[in-house]
Coordinates of C-alpha atoms in Angstrom, one line a residue:
M1 CA -70.4 -17.6 61.1
I2 CA -67.3 -18.8 62.5
L3 CA -66.3 -20.6 59.2
R4 CA -67.3 -17.6 57.2
Q5 CA -65.1 -15.1 59.6
A6 CA -62.2 -17.4 59.5
A7 CA -62.4 -17.7 55.8
Q8 CA -62.6 -13.6 55.4
A9 CA -59.7 -13.3 57.8
L10 CA -57.5 -16.0 55.7
N11 CA -58.2 -13.9 52.5
R12 CA -57.3 -10.7 53.9
R13 CA -53.5 -12.3 54.9
L14 CA -53.3 -13.9 51.1
P15 CA -52.0 -11.9 48.2
T16 CA -54.9 -10.3 45.9
T17 CA -53.9 -12.7 43.1
A18 CA -54.3 -15.7 45.6
R19 CA -57.6 -14.4 47.2
R20 CA -59.4 -14.3 43.7
S21 CA -58.6 -17.5 42.7
S22 CA -58.9 -19.3 46.1
P23 CA -62.0 -21.3 47.0
S24 CA -62.5 -19.6 50.3
F25 CA -62.4 -16.0 48.8
L26 CA -65.3 -17.2 46.3
A27 CA -67.0 -18.8 49.5
A28 CA -66.7 -15.8 51.8
S29 CA -67.5 -13.4 48.9
S30 CA -70.9 -15.1 48.3
G31 CA -71.8 -15.2 51.9
G32 CA -71.4 -18.6 53.0
I33 CA -68.7 -21.6 52.7
D34 CA -69.5 -24.6 50.2
N35 CA -69.0 -27.6 52.6
N36 CA -67.4 -29.4 49.5
F37 CA -64.9 -26.8 48.6
V38 CA -61.3 -27.9 48.1
L39 CA -58.4 -25.7 49.4
T40 CA -55.8 -26.7 46.9
S41 CA -54.9 -23.0 45.4
V42 CA -52.9 -22.2 48.8
N43 CA -51.0 -24.3 51.2
L44 CA -52.4 -23.7 54.6
Q45 CA -49.9 -24.7 57.0
S46 CA -50.2 -24.6 60.8
K47 CA -48.7 -26.2 64.0
R48 CA -51.6 -28.6 63.5
G49 CA -50.7 -29.8 60.3
V50 CA -51.7 -29.0 56.5
W51 CA -55.1 -29.3 55.4
V52 CA -55.1 -30.0 51.5
S53 CA -58.4 -31.1 50.8
G54 CA -62.0 -32.0 52.0
S55 CA -64.8 -30.7 54.0
P56 CA -64.6 -28.1 56.7
P57 CA -64.1 -29.7 60.2
S58 CA -67.9 -29.9 61.6
S59 CA -67.1 -29.8 65.4
S60 CA -66.8 -26.6 67.4
S61 CA -63.2 -27.5 68.5
N62 CA -62.2 -28.1 64.9
R63 CA -64.1 -25.1 63.7
R64 CA -62.0 -23.0 66.5
G65 CA -58.9 -24.9 65.2
F66 CA -59.7 -23.7 61.6
A67 CA -60.1 -20.1 62.5
D68 CA -57.1 -20.0 64.7
A69 CA -55.1 -21.4 61.7
A70 CA -56.4 -18.9 59.5
V71 CA -56.0 -15.9 61.6
D72 CA -52.7 -16.9 63.9
N73 CA -50.9 -19.4 62.0
E74 CA -48.0 -18.8 59.2
I75 CA -49.2 -19.4 55.6
A76 CA -46.5 -20.6 53.5
H77 CA -46.7 -20.1 49.7
E78 CA -44.2 -20.8 47.1
S79 CA -42.8 -17.8 45.1
H80 CA -43.1 -17.7 41.5
W81 CA -39.4 -17.3 41.1
S82 CA -38.4 -20.0 43.8
E83 CA -37.1 -22.4 41.2
F84 CA -34.9 -19.7 39.3
P85 CA -30.9 -20.9 39.3
M86 CA -28.7 -18.1 39.6
A87 CA -27.4 -17.5 36.4
P88 CA -23.3 -17.2 36.0
P89 CA -22.0 -13.8 35.9
D90 CA -21.1 -12.2 32.5
P91 CA -17.5 -12.5 32.2
I92 CA -16.7 -8.8 31.3
I93 CA -19.1 -7.2 33.7
G94 CA -18.0 -9.8 36.6
L95 CA -14.5 -8.6 35.8
T96 CA -15.2 -5.0 36.4
E97 CA -17.0 -5.8 39.7
A98 CA -14.2 -7.8 40.8
Y99 CA -11.8 -4.7 39.9
L100 CA -14.3 -2.3 41.6
N101 CA -14.4 -4.2 44.8
D102 CA -10.4 -4.3 44.7
D103 CA -9.0 -1.7 47.0
F104 CA -5.7 -1.9 45.8
P105 CA -4.3 1.4 44.8
D106 CA -2.4 0.5 41.7
K107 CA -5.1 -1.8 40.4
V108 CA -5.7 -1.8 36.4
N109 CA -8.6 -2.5 34.5
V110 CA -7.7 -3.8 30.8
G111 CA -10.7 -5.9 30.4
V112 CA -13.8 -3.7 29.3
G113 CA -13.4 -2.7 25.8
A114 CA -14.4 1.1 26.2
Y115 CA -11.8 3.7 25.2
R116 CA -9.9 5.8 27.8
C117 CA -7.7 8.7 27.4
D118 CA -4.0 8.7 28.7
R119 CA -5.4 9.5 32.2
G120 CA -7.6 6.7 32.1
M121 CA -10.7 8.4 31.9
P122 CA -13.7 8.1 29.7
F123 CA -13.3 10.2 26.4
V124 CA -16.0 12.3 24.8
L125 CA -15.0 13.4 21.2
P126 CA -14.9 16.9 21.2
V127 CA -16.9 16.8 17.7
V128 CA -19.3 14.8 19.6
R129 CA -19.9 17.3 22.4
E130 CA -20.0 20.0 19.8
A131 CA -22.7 18.2 17.8
E132 CA -24.6 17.5 21.1
N133 CA -24.6 21.0 22.2
E134 CA -26.0 21.9 18.9
L135 CA -28.8 19.5 19.1
V136 CA -29.8 20.6 22.4
A137 CA -29.9 24.3 21.2
E138 CA -32.0 23.1 18.4
E139 CA -34.8 22.1 21.2
L140 CA -36.0 19.0 19.1
D141 CA -38.9 17.0 20.1
H142 CA -38.6 13.5 21.6
E143 CA -41.0 11.7 19.4
Y144 CA -41.0 8.1 18.4
S145 CA -38.6 7.2 15.6
G146 CA -40.0 4.9 12.8
I147 CA -39.5 1.0 13.3
A148 CA -36.5 1.3 10.7
G149 CA -35.0 4.5 12.7
C150 CA -34.0 8.0 11.9
P151 CA -33.8 7.8 7.8
N152 CA -30.9 10.7 7.9
F153 CA -29.0 8.4 10.0
V154 CA -29.5 5.3 8.1
D155 CA -28.5 7.2 4.8
V156 CA -25.1 8.6 6.4
A157 CA -24.3 5.4 8.2
L158 CA -24.4 3.3 4.9
K159 CA -22.5 5.8 2.9
F160 CA -20.0 5.8 5.8
A161 CA -19.4 2.0 5.2
Y162 CA -20.3 1.2 1.6
G163 CA -18.6 4.6 0.1
D164 CA -20.4 7.5 -1.3
D165 CA -19.7 5.8 -4.6
C166 CA -21.0 2.3 -3.8
V167 CA -23.3 1.2 -7.1
P168 CA -25.9 -0.6 -4.9
L169 CA -26.5 2.5 -2.9
K170 CA -26.9 4.5 -5.9
E171 CA -29.3 2.0 -7.4
N172 CA -31.3 1.9 -4.2
R173 CA -30.3 -2.0 -3.8
V174 CA -29.5 -1.6 -0.1
A175 CA -32.0 -2.4 2.6
G176 CA -31.1 -0.4 5.8
V177 CA -32.2 0.0 9.2
Q178 CA -31.2 1.8 12.7
T179 CA -30.5 -0.9 15.2
L180 CA -29.7 -1.0 19.0
S181 CA -25.9 -1.0 18.5
G182 CA -24.3 -3.7 16.5
T183 CA -25.6 -6.2 19.2
G184 CA -29.1 -5.2 18.2
G185 CA -28.5 -5.5 14.6
L186 CA -26.8 -9.2 15.3
R187 CA -29.9 -10.3 17.0
V188 CA -32.3 -9.3 14.4
F189 CA -30.4 -10.5 11.4
G190 CA -29.9 -13.9 13.4
E191 CA -33.7 -14.2 13.5
V192 CA -34.3 -13.3 9.9
L193 CA -31.7 -15.9 8.7
H194 CA -33.8 -18.6 11.1
Q195 CA -37.0 -17.5 9.8
F196 CA -35.8 -17.9 6.3
G197 CA -34.4 -21.4 6.7
H198 CA -30.8 -21.1 7.7
K199 CA -30.1 -23.5 10.4
H200 CA -26.4 -22.3 11.4
I201 CA -24.1 -19.9 11.0
Y202 CA -20.2 -19.9 10.9
V203 CA -18.0 -17.7 13.1
P204 CA -14.3 -17.2 13.5
N205 CA -12.5 -19.2 16.2
P206 CA -12.2 -17.0 18.5
T207 CA -14.7 -14.3 18.1
W208 CA -16.4 -11.9 20.4
G209 CA -17.9 -13.7 23.1
N210 CA -21.3 -12.4 22.6
H211 CA -21.6 -13.4 19.1
I212 CA -22.4 -17.1 20.2
P213 CA -25.2 -16.4 22.5
I214 CA -26.8 -13.8 20.3
F215 CA -27.1 -16.4 17.4
T216 CA -27.8 -19.3 19.6
N217 CA -30.9 -17.2 21.2
A218 CA -31.9 -16.3 17.6
G219 CA -32.3 -20.0 16.9
L220 CA -29.0 -20.8 14.9
E221 CA -26.6 -23.5 15.5
V222 CA -23.2 -21.7 16.0
R223 CA -20.2 -23.3 14.2
K224 CA -16.6 -22.3 14.0
Y225 CA -14.0 -21.9 11.5
R226 CA -10.3 -21.8 12.1
Y227 CA -9.0 -18.2 12.4
Y228 CA -6.1 -17.9 14.7
D229 CA -2.9 -19.8 15.6
N230 CA -2.3 -19.4 19.3
A231 CA 1.1 -21.1 18.9
T232 CA 2.2 -18.7 16.7
S233 CA 0.1 -15.7 17.7
N234 CA -0.6 -15.0 14.2
L235 CA -3.6 -15.4 11.7
D236 CA -4.2 -19.2 10.8
F237 CA -4.8 -18.4 7.2
S238 CA -4.4 -21.9 5.7
G239 CA -6.8 -23.1 8.4
L240 CA -9.4 -20.4 7.5
I241 CA -9.3 -21.2 3.8
D242 CA -9.4 -24.8 4.4
D243 CA -12.7 -24.7 6.6
L244 CA -14.5 -22.0 4.0
Q245 CA -13.9 -24.6 1.5
A246 CA -15.5 -27.3 3.5
I247 CA -18.5 -25.0 4.8
P248 CA -21.9 -26.1 3.1
E249 CA -22.7 -24.2 0.4
G250 CA -25.1 -21.2 0.9
S251 CA -24.1 -20.8 4.4
C252 CA -23.8 -17.7 6.3
V253 CA -20.3 -16.7 7.7
L254 CA -19.7 -13.9 10.0
L255 CA -16.6 -11.8 9.2
H256 CA -15.4 -9.2 11.2
A257 CA -14.6 -6.1 9.0
C258 CA -11.5 -4.6 10.7
A259 CA -9.8 -5.0 14.2
H260 CA -10.9 -8.6 14.7
N261 CA -12.3 -9.2 18.3
P262 CA -10.4 -10.3 20.1
T263 CA -7.1 -11.1 18.4
G264 CA -6.6 -7.7 16.6
M265 CA -5.1 -9.8 13.7
D266 CA -6.9 -9.2 10.4
P267 CA -6.2 -10.6 6.8
T268 CA -4.4 -8.6 4.3
L269 CA -6.4 -7.1 1.5
E270 CA -4.8 -9.9 -0.7
Q271 CA -6.1 -12.6 1.9
W272 CA -9.5 -10.9 1.7
K273 CA -9.5 -11.3 -2.1
Q274 CA -9.0 -15.0 -1.7
I275 CA -11.8 -15.1 0.8
S276 CA -14.0 -13.3 -1.2
D277 CA -13.5 -15.8 -4.1
I278 CA -14.3 -19.1 -2.0
A279 CA -17.2 -17.2 -0.8
K280 CA -18.2 -16.4 -4.4
E281 CA -17.6 -20.1 -5.2
R282 CA -19.6 -21.8 -2.7
N283 CA -22.3 -19.4 -2.7
L284 CA -21.6 -18.3 0.9
L285 CA -23.5 -15.6 2.5
P286 CA -20.9 -12.8 4.0
F287 CA -22.0 -11.2 7.3
F288 CA -19.8 -8.3 8.2
D289 CA -19.6 -7.3 11.8
C290 CA -18.1 -3.7 11.7
A291 CA -17.6 -2.5 15.2
Y292 CA -14.3 -0.4 14.6
Q293 CA -14.7 1.5 11.5
G294 CA -12.2 4.5 11.8
F295 CA -11.1 3.6 15.2
A296 CA -9.1 0.3 14.1
S297 CA -6.4 2.2 11.9
G298 CA -7.7 5.9 12.1
D299 CA -8.6 5.6 8.5
A300 CA -12.3 5.0 7.9
R301 CA -12.1 4.1 4.5
K302 CA -9.3 1.9 5.0
D303 CA -11.3 0.1 7.5
A304 CA -13.9 -0.5 5.2
A305 CA -11.8 -1.8 2.6
A306 CA -12.9 -5.7 3.0
L307 CA -16.4 -5.1 2.8
R308 CA -16.2 -2.8 -0.1
M309 CA -14.2 -5.3 -1.8
F310 CA -16.9 -7.9 -1.2
V311 CA -19.5 -5.5 -2.8
E312 CA -17.5 -4.6 -5.6
D313 CA -17.0 -8.5 -6.3
G314 CA -20.7 -8.8 -6.5
H315 CA -21.7 -10.4 -3.0
N316 CA -25.1 -9.4 -1.9
I317 CA -23.6 -9.3 1.6
A318 CA -25.0 -8.3 5.4
L319 CA -23.6 -5.6 7.4
V320 CA -24.2 -4.5 10.8
Q321 CA -22.5 -1.5 12.1
S322 CA -21.5 -0.3 15.6
F323 CA -21.0 3.5 16.4
S324 CA -20.0 2.9 19.8
K325 CA -16.1 2.6 19.8
N326 CA -15.5 4.9 16.8
F327 CA -18.0 7.6 18.0
G328 CA -17.5 7.1 21.7
L329 CA -21.1 6.8 21.9
Y330 CA -21.1 3.7 24.2
G331 CA -24.4 4.2 26.2
Q332 CA -26.5 5.7 23.4
R333 CA -26.7 2.2 21.5
V334 CA -26.2 3.3 17.9
G335 CA -26.1 0.9 15.3
A336 CA -27.2 0.1 11.7
L337 CA -27.9 -3.2 9.9
S338 CA -28.0 -3.5 6.2
V339 CA -28.5 -6.0 3.3
V340 CA -27.4 -5.7 -0.3
A341 CA -30.1 -6.9 -2.7
D342 CA -30.0 -7.8 -6.5
T343 CA -32.9 -5.3 -7.3
P344 CA -34.7 -2.4 -5.6
D345 CA -37.7 -4.0 -5.3
E346 CA -36.0 -7.1 -3.4
A347 CA -34.5 -4.5 -1.1
K348 CA -37.7 -3.3 -0.2
R349 CA -38.8 -6.7 0.7
V350 CA -35.9 -7.6 2.6
L351 CA -36.5 -4.2 4.4
S352 CA -40.3 -5.4 5.2
Q353 CA -38.8 -8.4 7.0
L354 CA -36.5 -6.5 9.0
K355 CA -39.0 -4.2 10.2
V356 CA -41.2 -7.3 11.0
H357 CA -38.5 -8.6 13.4
I358 CA -37.8 -5.1 15.1
R359 CA -41.4 -4.2 15.8
P360 CA -41.9 -6.7 18.5
S361 CA -38.4 -6.8 19.6
Y362 CA -37.8 -3.1 20.7
S363 CA -40.3 -1.4 18.2
N364 CA -37.9 1.3 17.2
P365 CA -34.4 2.8 18.3
P366 CA -33.4 5.8 20.3
R367 CA -32.9 8.9 18.4
H368 CA -30.3 10.8 20.4
G369 CA -27.3 9.1 19.6
A370 CA -28.6 8.7 15.8
R371 CA -28.8 12.2 15.4
I372 CA -25.5 13.2 16.7
V373 CA -23.7 10.7 14.3
S374 CA -26.0 12.4 11.5
K375 CA -25.0 16.0 12.4
I376 CA -21.3 14.8 12.3
L377 CA -21.4 12.9 9.4
S378 CA -23.6 15.0 7.2
N379 CA -21.3 17.9 7.5
E380 CA -18.0 18.0 5.9
K381 CA -16.1 20.0 8.5
K382 CA -17.5 17.9 11.5
T383 CA -16.7 14.6 9.4
D384 CA -13.2 15.9 9.0
E385 CA -12.8 16.8 12.9
F386 CA -14.1 13.2 13.5
V387 CA -11.6 11.6 11.1
E388 CA -8.6 13.4 13.2
Q389 CA -10.2 12.9 16.6
C390 CA -10.6 9.2 15.8
M391 CA -6.8 9.0 14.3
G392 CA -5.8 10.7 17.6
M393 CA -7.2 7.6 19.6
A394 CA -5.9 5.1 17.1
K395 CA -2.3 6.6 17.7
R396 CA -2.6 6.4 21.4
I397 CA -3.4 3.0 21.4
D398 CA -0.6 2.2 18.8
A399 CA 2.1 4.2 20.9
M400 CA 0.8 1.9 24.0
R401 CA 1.3 -1.2 22.0
I402 CA 4.8 -0.1 21.1
K403 CA 5.5 0.9 24.7
L404 CA 4.4 -2.5 26.1
R405 CA 6.3 -4.6 23.6
N406 CA 9.5 -2.5 24.1
T407 CA 9.4 -2.7 27.6
L408 CA 8.9 -6.6 27.9
E409 CA 11.8 -7.0 25.5
E410 CA 14.0 -4.5 27.6
L411 CA 13.0 -6.9 30.7
G412 CA 14.6 -9.9 28.9
S413 CA 11.2 -11.7 28.3
S414 CA 12.0 -15.3 26.7
R415 CA 8.8 -14.6 24.5
S416 CA 8.3 -13.0 21.6
W417 CA 5.8 -10.0 21.7
E418 CA 5.8 -9.0 17.9
H419 CA 2.2 -9.7 17.8
V420 CA 1.2 -6.9 20.2
T421 CA 2.5 -4.5 17.6
K422 CA 1.3 -6.5 14.7
Q423 CA -2.3 -6.5 15.9
I424 CA -4.8 -3.6 15.1
G425 CA -7.4 -2.0 17.1
M426 CA -8.8 -1.8 20.8
F427 CA -7.3 -5.4 21.9
A428 CA -3.9 -7.1 22.1
Y429 CA -4.4 -11.0 22.1
S430 CA -1.5 -11.6 24.5
G431 CA -1.1 -15.1 24.3
M432 CA -0.8 -15.5 28.2
S433 CA -2.7 -18.7 29.5
K434 CA -5.7 -18.7 32.0
D435 CA -3.4 -19.7 34.9
E436 CA -1.2 -16.6 33.9
V437 CA -4.1 -14.3 33.7
V438 CA -5.4 -15.6 37.3
A439 CA -1.9 -14.9 38.7
L440 CA -1.8 -11.5 37.2
R441 CA -5.2 -10.5 38.9
E442 CA -4.2 -12.3 42.2
K443 CA -0.6 -11.1 42.3
H444 CA -0.8 -7.8 40.6
H445 CA -4.4 -6.5 40.5
I446 CA -4.5 -6.4 36.7
Y447 CA -7.9 -7.5 35.4
C448 CA -7.9 -8.7 31.8
T449 CA -10.3 -11.6 30.4
L450 CA -9.3 -15.0 31.1
D451 CA -8.4 -15.7 27.3
G452 CA -5.5 -13.1 27.4
R453 CA -7.3 -10.2 25.9
I454 CA -6.1 -6.9 27.1
S455 CA -8.1 -3.8 26.3
M456 CA -5.1 -1.7 25.0
A457 CA -7.7 1.4 25.8
G458 CA -6.9 0.9 29.3
V459 CA -3.0 1.1 29.0
T460 CA -1.6 4.4 29.7
S461 CA 1.6 6.1 30.0
K462 CA 1.2 5.9 33.6
N463 CA 0.8 2.3 34.1
V464 CA 2.3 0.7 31.1
E465 CA 5.7 -0.1 32.6
Y466 CA 3.6 -1.7 35.7
I467 CA 1.5 -3.8 33.6
A468 CA 4.7 -4.9 31.5
K469 CA 6.6 -5.8 34.7
A470 CA 3.6 -7.7 35.8
I471 CA 3.3 -9.7 32.6
H472 CA 6.9 -10.5 32.6
D473 CA 6.7 -11.9 36.4
V474 CA 3.6 -14.3 35.7
T475 CA 5.0 -15.4 32.2
E476 CA 8.6 -15.9 33.2
G477 CA 7.9 -17.0 36.7
K478 CA 10.4 -14.6 38.5

């Protein structure tokens, strides 16, 4: 009786899952205790010691000790998560957390790639707000979208990138799906590449930091080709060409469609043509990441010129699009993934494979942001308003580039800052060293990534002179 009561008391103190699997639970539930049971499913620890296995004690004193241990003594059991190490903080998120914990009144965050107005505040495009209000008034349902997303959105997204006059689109040779912004599209296509025989992918050096873990986690080896010359703060075009010519035939090559992240330095159209020719000769698979169309230059058609050239040259490209930066829909996770095929039938088969990977990953994408983009791009007036507002964002950033460079030159900097105004898009690849970036943070409370990338969206007419003076201080040692 004492043993049964002790076992029952023990099991009342154990977590449910441990009780159900422990021998004492089975014995107590059946009305008795098996003299040969082994206590191995839980660690019974008392001041008197640890029972690991064997028959229950038979003497009255030992039985009393068993009951005391079961009822009164602490039970130690290891957590399922006890062996989990602390993961390193994300470099961007960690930067933001450090900024938020800084109580310096004039602190500046130029690390995050999100547009800010000239007051340093998040900005919602008026045309986006207008479209959103119209959607609310329509009282639409919140049913699931299909695996491939909202068909209307996919249609306008592809036309936005490829152009209304794109031959493969007209011939139904483009397979397209809605994705969880650009990040989701990159992951889906990485998995598809891996499943169908690709072992590696080539990315520019440097590239967006998340490209590498995305493709690595998709099962691909990430290799790099030369892209940027830090010594001259310019495109390393000769190195780029040499590396592309040495890439194994049939390899997939990631290309930034416009506003290369983090350098902001894009090839000219003539240089893009040379890249296209080499890709054709070596049967490379061009995979475009298009995150800034319309935002880079303010002209969506101009920003899509490279990928459209590749399609016109006969490449069966893959393309991932993000609508976070250009539409300001950061939190809506709106994106698209598309593949140009040889025939409509081939496009259908490719589409089926994209859907096969989406279904177990996130099943289907969210609808609200996609509906906003669809409402804007399917209406000529709203599209014109979007282009105008996008141009406004691009012009503000260009103005800050000019002001930052001019101020640095007026301060008498011994360095050339010409690259700041030659670059395009959200980021300025400053050329500052890691030590200079750390000094910028510690002395002046200005937060940018350790590679010296500055988000120009965080530079305003109010803080640009402060930023320039701080950069001058850490780079000149004055």
